[in-house]
Coordinates of C-alpha atoms in Angstrom, one line a residue:
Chain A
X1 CA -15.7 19.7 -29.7
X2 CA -15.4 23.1 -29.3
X3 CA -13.9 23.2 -25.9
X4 CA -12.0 20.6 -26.9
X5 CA -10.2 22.3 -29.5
X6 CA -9.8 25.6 -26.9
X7 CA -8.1 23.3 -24.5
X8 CA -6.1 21.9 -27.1
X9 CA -4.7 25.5 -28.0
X10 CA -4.6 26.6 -24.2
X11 CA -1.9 23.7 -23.7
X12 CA 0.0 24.3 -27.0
X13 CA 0.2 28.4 -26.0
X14 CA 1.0 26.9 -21.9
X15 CA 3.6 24.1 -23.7
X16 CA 5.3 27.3 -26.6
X17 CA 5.1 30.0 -23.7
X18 CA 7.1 27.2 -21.3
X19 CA 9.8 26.5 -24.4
X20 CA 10.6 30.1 -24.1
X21 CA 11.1 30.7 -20.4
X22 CA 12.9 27.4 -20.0
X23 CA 15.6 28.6 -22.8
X24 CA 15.5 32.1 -20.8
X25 CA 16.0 30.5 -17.5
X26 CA 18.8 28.2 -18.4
X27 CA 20.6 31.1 -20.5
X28 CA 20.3 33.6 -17.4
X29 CA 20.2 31.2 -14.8
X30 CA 17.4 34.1 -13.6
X31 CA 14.8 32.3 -10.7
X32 CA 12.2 34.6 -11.9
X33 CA 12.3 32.7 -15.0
X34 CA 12.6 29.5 -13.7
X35 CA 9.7 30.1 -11.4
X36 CA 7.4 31.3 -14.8
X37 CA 7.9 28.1 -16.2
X38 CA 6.9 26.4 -13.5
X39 CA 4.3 27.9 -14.0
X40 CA 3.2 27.7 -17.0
X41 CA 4.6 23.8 -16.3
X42 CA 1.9 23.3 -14.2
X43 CA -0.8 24.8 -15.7
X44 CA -0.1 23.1 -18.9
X45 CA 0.7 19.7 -17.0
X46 CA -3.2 20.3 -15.7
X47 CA -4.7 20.5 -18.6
X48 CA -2.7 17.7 -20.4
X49 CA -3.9 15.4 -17.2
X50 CA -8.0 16.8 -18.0
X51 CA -7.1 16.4 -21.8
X52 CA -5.8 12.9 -21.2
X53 CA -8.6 11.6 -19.6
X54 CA -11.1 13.2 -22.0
X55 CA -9.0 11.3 -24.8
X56 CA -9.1 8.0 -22.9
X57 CA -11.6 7.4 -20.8
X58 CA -14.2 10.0 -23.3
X59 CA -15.0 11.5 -19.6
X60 CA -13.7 13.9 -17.0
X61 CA -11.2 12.8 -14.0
X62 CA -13.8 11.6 -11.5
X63 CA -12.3 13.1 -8.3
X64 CA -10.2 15.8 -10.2
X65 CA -7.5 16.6 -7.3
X66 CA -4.9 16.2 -9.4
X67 CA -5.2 19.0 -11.6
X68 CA -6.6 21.2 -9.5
X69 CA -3.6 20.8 -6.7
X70 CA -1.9 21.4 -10.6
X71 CA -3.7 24.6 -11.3
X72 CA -3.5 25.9 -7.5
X73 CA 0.3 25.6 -7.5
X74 CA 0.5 27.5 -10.7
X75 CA -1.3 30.5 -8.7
X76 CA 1.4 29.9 -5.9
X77 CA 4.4 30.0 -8.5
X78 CA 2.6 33.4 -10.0
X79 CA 2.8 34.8 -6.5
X80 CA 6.1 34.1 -5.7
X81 CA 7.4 35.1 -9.1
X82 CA 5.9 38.6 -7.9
X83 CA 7.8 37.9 -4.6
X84 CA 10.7 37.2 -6.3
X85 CA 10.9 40.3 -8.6
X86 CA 9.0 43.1 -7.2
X87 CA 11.2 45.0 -4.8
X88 CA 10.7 45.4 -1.0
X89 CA 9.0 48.7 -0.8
X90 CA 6.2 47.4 -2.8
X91 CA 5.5 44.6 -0.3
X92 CA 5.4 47.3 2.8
X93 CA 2.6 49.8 1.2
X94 CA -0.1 50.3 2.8
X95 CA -3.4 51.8 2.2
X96 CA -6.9 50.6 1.3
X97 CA -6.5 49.9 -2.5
X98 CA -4.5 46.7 -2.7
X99 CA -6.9 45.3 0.1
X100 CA -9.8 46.0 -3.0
X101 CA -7.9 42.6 -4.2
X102 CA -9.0 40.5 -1.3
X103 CA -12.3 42.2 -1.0
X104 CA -13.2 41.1 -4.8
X105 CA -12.0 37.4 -3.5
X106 CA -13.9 37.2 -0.8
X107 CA -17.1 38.3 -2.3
X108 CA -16.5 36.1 -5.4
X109 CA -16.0 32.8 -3.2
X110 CA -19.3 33.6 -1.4
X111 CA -21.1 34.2 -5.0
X112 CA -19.0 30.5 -6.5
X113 CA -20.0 29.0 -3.3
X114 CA -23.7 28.2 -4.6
X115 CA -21.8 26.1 -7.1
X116 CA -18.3 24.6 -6.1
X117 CA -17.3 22.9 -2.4
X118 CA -16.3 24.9 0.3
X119 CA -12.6 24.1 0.5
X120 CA -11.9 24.1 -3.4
X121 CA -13.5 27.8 -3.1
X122 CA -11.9 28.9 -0.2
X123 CA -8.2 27.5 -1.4
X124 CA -8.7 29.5 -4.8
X125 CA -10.2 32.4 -2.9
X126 CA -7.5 33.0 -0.7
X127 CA -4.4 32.1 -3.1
X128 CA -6.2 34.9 -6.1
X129 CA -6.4 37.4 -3.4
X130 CA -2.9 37.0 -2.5
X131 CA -2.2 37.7 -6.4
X132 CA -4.2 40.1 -6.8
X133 CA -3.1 42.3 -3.2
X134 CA 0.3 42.0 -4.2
X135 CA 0.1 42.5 -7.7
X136 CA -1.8 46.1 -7.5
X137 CA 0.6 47.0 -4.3
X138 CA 2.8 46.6 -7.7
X139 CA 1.0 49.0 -9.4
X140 CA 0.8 51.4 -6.5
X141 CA 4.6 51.2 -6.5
X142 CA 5.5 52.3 -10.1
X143 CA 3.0 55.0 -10.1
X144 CA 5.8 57.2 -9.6
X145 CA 8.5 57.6 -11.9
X146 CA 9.4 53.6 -12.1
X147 CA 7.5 51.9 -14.6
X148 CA 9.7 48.8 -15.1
X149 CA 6.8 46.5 -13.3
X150 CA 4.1 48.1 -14.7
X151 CA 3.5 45.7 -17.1
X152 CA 4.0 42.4 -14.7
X153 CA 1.6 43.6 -12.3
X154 CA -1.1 44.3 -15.4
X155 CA -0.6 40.9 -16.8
X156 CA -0.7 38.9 -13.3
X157 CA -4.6 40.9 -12.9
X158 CA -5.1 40.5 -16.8
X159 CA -4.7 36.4 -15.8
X160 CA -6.5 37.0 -12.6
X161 CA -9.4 38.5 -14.5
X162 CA -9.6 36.0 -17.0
X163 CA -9.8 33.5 -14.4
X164 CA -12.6 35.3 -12.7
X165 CA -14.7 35.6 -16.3
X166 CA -14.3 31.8 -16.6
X167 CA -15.7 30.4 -13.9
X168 CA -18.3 33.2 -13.7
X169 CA -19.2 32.3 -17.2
X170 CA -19.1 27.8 -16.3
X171 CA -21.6 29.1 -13.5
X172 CA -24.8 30.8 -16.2
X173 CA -23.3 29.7 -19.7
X174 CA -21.7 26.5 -20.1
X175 CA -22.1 24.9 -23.4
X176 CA -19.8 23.2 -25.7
X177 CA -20.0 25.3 -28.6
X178 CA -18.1 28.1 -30.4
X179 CA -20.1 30.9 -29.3
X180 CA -19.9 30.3 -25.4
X181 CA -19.1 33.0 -23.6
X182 CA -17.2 30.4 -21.6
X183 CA -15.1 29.8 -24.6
X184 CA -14.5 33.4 -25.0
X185 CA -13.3 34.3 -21.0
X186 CA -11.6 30.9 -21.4
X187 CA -9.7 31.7 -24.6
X188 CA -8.6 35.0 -22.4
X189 CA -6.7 33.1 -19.9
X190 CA -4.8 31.4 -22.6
X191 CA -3.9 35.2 -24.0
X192 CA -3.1 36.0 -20.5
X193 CA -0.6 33.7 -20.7
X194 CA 1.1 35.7 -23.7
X195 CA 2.4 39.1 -21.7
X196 CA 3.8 37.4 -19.0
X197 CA 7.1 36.8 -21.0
X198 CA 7.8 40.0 -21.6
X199 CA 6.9 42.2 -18.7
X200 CA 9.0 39.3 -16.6
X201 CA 11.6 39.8 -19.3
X202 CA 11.2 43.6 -18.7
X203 CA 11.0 43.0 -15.2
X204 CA 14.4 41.2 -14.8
X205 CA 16.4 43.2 -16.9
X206 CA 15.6 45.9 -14.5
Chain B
X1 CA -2.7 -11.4 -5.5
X2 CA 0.6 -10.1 -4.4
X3 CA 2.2 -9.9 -0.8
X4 CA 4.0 -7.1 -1.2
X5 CA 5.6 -6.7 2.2
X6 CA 7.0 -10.1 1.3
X7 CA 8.7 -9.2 -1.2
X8 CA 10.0 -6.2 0.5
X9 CA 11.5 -8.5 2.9
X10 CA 12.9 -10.6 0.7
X11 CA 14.6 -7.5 -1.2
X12 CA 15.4 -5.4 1.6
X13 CA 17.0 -8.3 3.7
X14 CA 20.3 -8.4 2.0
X15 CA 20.8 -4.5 2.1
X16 CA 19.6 -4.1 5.3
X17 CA 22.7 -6.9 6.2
X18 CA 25.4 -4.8 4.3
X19 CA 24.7 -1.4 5.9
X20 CA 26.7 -3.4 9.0
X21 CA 30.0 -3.9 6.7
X22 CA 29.9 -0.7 4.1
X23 CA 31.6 3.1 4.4
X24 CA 30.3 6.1 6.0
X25 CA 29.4 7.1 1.5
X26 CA 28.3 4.0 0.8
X27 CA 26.1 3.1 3.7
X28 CA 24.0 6.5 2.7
X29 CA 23.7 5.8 -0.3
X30 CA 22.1 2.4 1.1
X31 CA 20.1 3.7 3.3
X32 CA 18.5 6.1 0.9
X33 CA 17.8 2.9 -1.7
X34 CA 16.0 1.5 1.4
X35 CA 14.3 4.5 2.4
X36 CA 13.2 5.0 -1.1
X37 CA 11.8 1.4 -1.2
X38 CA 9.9 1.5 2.3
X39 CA 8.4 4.5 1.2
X40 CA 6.5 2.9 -1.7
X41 CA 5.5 0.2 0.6
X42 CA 4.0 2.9 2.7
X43 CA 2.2 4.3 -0.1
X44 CA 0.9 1.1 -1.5
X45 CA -0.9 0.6 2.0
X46 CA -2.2 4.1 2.4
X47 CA -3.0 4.7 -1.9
X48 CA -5.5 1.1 -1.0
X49 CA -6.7 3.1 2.5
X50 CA -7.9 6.3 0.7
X51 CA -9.3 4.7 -2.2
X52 CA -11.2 2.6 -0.1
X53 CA -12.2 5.5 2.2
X54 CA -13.2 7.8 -0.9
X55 CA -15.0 4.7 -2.8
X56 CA -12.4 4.9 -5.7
X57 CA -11.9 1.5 -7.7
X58 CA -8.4 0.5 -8.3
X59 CA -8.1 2.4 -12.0
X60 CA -9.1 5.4 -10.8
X61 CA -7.1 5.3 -7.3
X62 CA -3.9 4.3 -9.8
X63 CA -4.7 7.9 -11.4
X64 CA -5.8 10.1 -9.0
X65 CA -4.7 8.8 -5.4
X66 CA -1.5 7.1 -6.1
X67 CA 0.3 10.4 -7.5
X68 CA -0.5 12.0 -4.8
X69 CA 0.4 9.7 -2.3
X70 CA 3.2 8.4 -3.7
X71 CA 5.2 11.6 -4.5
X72 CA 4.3 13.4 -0.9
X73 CA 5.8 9.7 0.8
X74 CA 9.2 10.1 -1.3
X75 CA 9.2 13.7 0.2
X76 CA 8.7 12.8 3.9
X77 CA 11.8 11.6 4.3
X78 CA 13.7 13.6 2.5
X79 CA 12.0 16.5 4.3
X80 CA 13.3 14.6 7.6
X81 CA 17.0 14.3 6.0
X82 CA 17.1 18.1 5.4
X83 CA 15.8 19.2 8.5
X84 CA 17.5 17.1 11.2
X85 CA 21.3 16.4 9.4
X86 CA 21.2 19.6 7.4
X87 CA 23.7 18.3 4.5
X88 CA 25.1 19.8 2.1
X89 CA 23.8 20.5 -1.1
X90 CA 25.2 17.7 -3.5
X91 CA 24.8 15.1 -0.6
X92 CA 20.8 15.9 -0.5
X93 CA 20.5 15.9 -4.2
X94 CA 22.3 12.5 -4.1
X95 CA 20.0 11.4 -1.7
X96 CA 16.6 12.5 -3.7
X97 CA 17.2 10.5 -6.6
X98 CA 18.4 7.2 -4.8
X99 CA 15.0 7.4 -2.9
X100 CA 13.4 8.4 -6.2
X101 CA 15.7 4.8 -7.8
X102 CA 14.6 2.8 -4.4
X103 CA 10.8 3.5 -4.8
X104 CA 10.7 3.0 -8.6
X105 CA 12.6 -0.3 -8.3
X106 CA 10.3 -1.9 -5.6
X107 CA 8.0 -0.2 -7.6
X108 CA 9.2 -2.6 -10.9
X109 CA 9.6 -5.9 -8.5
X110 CA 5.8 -5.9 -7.4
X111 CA 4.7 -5.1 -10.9
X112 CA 7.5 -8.6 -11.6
X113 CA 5.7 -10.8 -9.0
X114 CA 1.9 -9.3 -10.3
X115 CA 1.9 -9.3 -14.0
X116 CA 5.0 -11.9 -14.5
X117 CA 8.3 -11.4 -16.4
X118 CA 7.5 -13.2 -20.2
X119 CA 7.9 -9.9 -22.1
X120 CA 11.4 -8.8 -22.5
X121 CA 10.5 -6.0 -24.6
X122 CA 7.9 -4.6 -22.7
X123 CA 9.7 -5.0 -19.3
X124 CA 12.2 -3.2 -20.5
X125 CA 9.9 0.0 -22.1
X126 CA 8.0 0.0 -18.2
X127 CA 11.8 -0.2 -16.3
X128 CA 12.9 2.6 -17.9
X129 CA 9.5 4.4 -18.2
X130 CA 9.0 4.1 -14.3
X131 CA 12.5 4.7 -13.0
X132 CA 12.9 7.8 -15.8
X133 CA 9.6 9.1 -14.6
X134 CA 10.4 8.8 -10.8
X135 CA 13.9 10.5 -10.9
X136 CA 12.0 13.1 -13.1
X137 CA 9.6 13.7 -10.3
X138 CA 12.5 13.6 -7.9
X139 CA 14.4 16.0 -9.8
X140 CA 11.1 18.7 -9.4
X141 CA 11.3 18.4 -5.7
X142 CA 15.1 19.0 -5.6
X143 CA 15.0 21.9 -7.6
X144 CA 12.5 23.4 -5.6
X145 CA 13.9 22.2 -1.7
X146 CA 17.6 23.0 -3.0
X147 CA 17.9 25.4 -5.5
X148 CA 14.9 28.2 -5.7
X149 CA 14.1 30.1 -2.7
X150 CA 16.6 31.0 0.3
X151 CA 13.4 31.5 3.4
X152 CA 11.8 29.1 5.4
X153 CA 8.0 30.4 3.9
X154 CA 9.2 30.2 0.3
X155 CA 10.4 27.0 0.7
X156 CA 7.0 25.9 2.3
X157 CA 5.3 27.3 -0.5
X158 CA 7.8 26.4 -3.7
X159 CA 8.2 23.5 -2.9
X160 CA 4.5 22.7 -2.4
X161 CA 4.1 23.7 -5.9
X162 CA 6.5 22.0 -7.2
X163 CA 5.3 18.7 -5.8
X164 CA 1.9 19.2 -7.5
X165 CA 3.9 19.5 -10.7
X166 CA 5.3 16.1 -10.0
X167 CA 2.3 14.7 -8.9
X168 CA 1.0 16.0 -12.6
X169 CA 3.8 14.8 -14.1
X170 CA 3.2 11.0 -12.5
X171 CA -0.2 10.7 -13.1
X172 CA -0.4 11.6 -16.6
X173 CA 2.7 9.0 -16.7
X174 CA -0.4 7.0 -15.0
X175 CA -2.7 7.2 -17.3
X176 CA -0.7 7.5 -20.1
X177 CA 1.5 4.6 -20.0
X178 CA -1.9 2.0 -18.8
X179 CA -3.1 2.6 -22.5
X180 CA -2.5 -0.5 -24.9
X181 CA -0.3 -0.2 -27.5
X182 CA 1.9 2.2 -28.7
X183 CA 0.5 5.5 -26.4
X184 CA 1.6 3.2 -23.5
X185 CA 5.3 3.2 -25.1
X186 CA 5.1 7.1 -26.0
X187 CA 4.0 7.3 -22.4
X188 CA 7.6 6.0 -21.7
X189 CA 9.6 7.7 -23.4
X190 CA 8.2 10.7 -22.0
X191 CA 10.4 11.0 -18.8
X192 CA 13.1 9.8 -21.0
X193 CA 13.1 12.5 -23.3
X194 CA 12.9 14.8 -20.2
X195 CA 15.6 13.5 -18.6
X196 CA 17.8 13.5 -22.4
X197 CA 16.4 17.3 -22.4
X198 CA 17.9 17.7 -19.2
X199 CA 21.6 15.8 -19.5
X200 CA 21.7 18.0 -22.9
X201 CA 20.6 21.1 -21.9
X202 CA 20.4 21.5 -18.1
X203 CA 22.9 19.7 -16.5
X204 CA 26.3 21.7 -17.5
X205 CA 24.4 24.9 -16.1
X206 CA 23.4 23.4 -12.6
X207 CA 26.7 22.0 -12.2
X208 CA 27.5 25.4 -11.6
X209 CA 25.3 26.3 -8.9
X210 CA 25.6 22.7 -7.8
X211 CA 29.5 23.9 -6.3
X212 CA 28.1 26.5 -4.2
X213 CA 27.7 25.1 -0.3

């Protein structure tokens, strides 16, 4: 009951948080906001498809590709929304930090892999240390006097966290009632979802 | 039981014939129907082959294989169109949705020869709710080969994602519309409303970028 009623206000935050970048992207014709509500699209569309089942069939979807291919592409649209709006020189830094990023997505996939299949652990692996490389070269970038992405790149790792505390949390605590801590990280990625809209609105003005 | 590549002859027989006598316009637009109907002939055979190989019964390969399958065979060949002819913009649009209108109406004739034609009503409701949902899903993929990203890799990728959202988008149509009652006929109204959303709102803006090469 409980997580039922988290995914049902995870979709209506995904489904209000989509109304508002689809109005942006057909008002600015802007890509970056196109590509954030394909985002949020497809994570919503995910858990609709998860939701649905539970509704119908009063069980999970027994092979579950579908919303996970759902949920993967949402990480690929989150990376090339940072493609799309964080400028060139970010993307060339170098140095050992970002690479922290992968290192925390490698380690975490070997940790999940006592749990989850290989390939489902490897494709999430790889695609959140993609995010999360690129989103703190981001933060390497404005450390100077260029701020404007600042908040982008702290929202994509505020998501990426989330994420993270969620599965960490299905892995020692899973239980359907209100004081999960699975609830809790769960209930984080649906804030996550909140400061996309305007760091990317911050972020395209710019 | 249905013999489904009968009926594909039987439909595609008569088009196949007129390609011979039509113009250079028409005959693509022809050929893209076809196209759009051979590929859900396709993905009838290989949805049955995976669920078979994965031990799926036929509800739950309707839900979670035939999505998949189904939107990633209308791709292929528009994949093939872009990359050997290279067409314009508005001519591979064009092309999308008429494999998109092909697939759901060979689509509707099986379900016709399976499931019979009594119900006016309700034939109607799925017709719609199939074709909607199809150009819908077609409409995804377009905005991702066409309109969003100008390199080879972000193509790759965008419009990777994009397919999963119509995948989504078709199997919750899937589930959704297999439902008795009235959640079968909210199921098809959904695409509808979409594609309403999208004459409203949308359509005036893309025009627009539609002119560019």
């Amino acid at each position: 009951m409980a997580e039922s009623c988290e995914n049902a206000l995870q979709i209506t935050v995904a489904v209000i948080c989509l109304s508002v970048g689809t109005v942006r992207a057909v008002r600015t014709r802007e890509k970056a906001w196109i590509l954030l509500s394909a985002f949020y699209g497809c994570w919503a569309l995910g858990d609709l498809y998860w939701g649905t089942f539970l509704i119908f069939f009063q069980r999970t979807p027994p092979y579950s590709y579908v919303p996970e291919f759902s949920w993967y592409s949402s990480y690929l649209l989150l990376f090339l929304l940072l493609r799309q709006l964080l400028p060139a020189e970010a993307w060339r830094i170098r140095g050992a930090l970002p690479w922290l990023g992968v290192v925390i997505a490698a380690g975490m996939c070997a940790f999940y892999l006592q749990w989850g299949g290989v390939l489902s652990n490897l494709i999430c692996a790889v695609l959140m240390g993609l995010l999360m490389l690129h989103a703190i070269r981001g933060l390497t970038f404005i450390h100077g006097s260029d701020r404007r992405y600042m908040p982008l790149c702290a929202a994509v790792l505020l998501f990426c966290f989330a994420e993270y505390a969620t599965w960490t949390a299905s892995c020692f605590w899973y239980t359907d009632d209100w004081t999960s801590p699975y609830l809790f990280a769960d209930t984080l990625i649906t804030l996550s979802f909140i400061p996309l809209l305007p760091a990317v609105r911050r972020a395209v003005r710019a | 039981m249905s013999y489904i590549e009968n009926i594909y002859v039987c439909l595609a027989a008569p088009l196949l014939l007129a390609l011979f006598f039509l113009q250079p316009n028409w005959r693509r637009v022809l050929l893209f129907f076809l196209v759009g109907m051979t590929s859900c002939l396709l993905s009838a055979y290989i949805s049955t082959f995976i669920a078979a190989y994965i031990g799926a019964d036929l509800t739950t390969a309707a839900y979670e294989v035939s999505p998949i399958v189904e939107e990633c065979m209308k791709l292929l060949p528009v994949l093939f169109y872009l990359m050997v002819f290279e067409p314009r913009r508005k001519y591979a649009v064009g092309g999308i949705q008429m494999i998109a209108v092909g697939f759901a109406t060979f689509e509707n004739a099986c379900y016709l020869a399976g499931f019979g034609s009594e119900n006016l009503l309700a034939l109607t409701i799925r017709g719609f709710g199939t074709g909607a949902m199809h150009v819908v899903c077609g409409a995804f993929t377009a905005i991702g080969l066409l309109f969003l990203w100008d390199r080879l890799w972000l193509h790759a990728i965008g419009t990777a994602a994009l397919l999963s959202l119509s995948i989504t988008f078709h199997a919750i149509f899937n589930v959704v519309v297999s439902q008795p009652g009235a959640v079968s006929l909210v199921g098809s109204v959904i695409p509808l409303t979409v594609i309403a959303f999208y004459l409203v709102f949308v359509r005036r803006k893309l025009n627009t970028i539609r002119t560019e090469p």
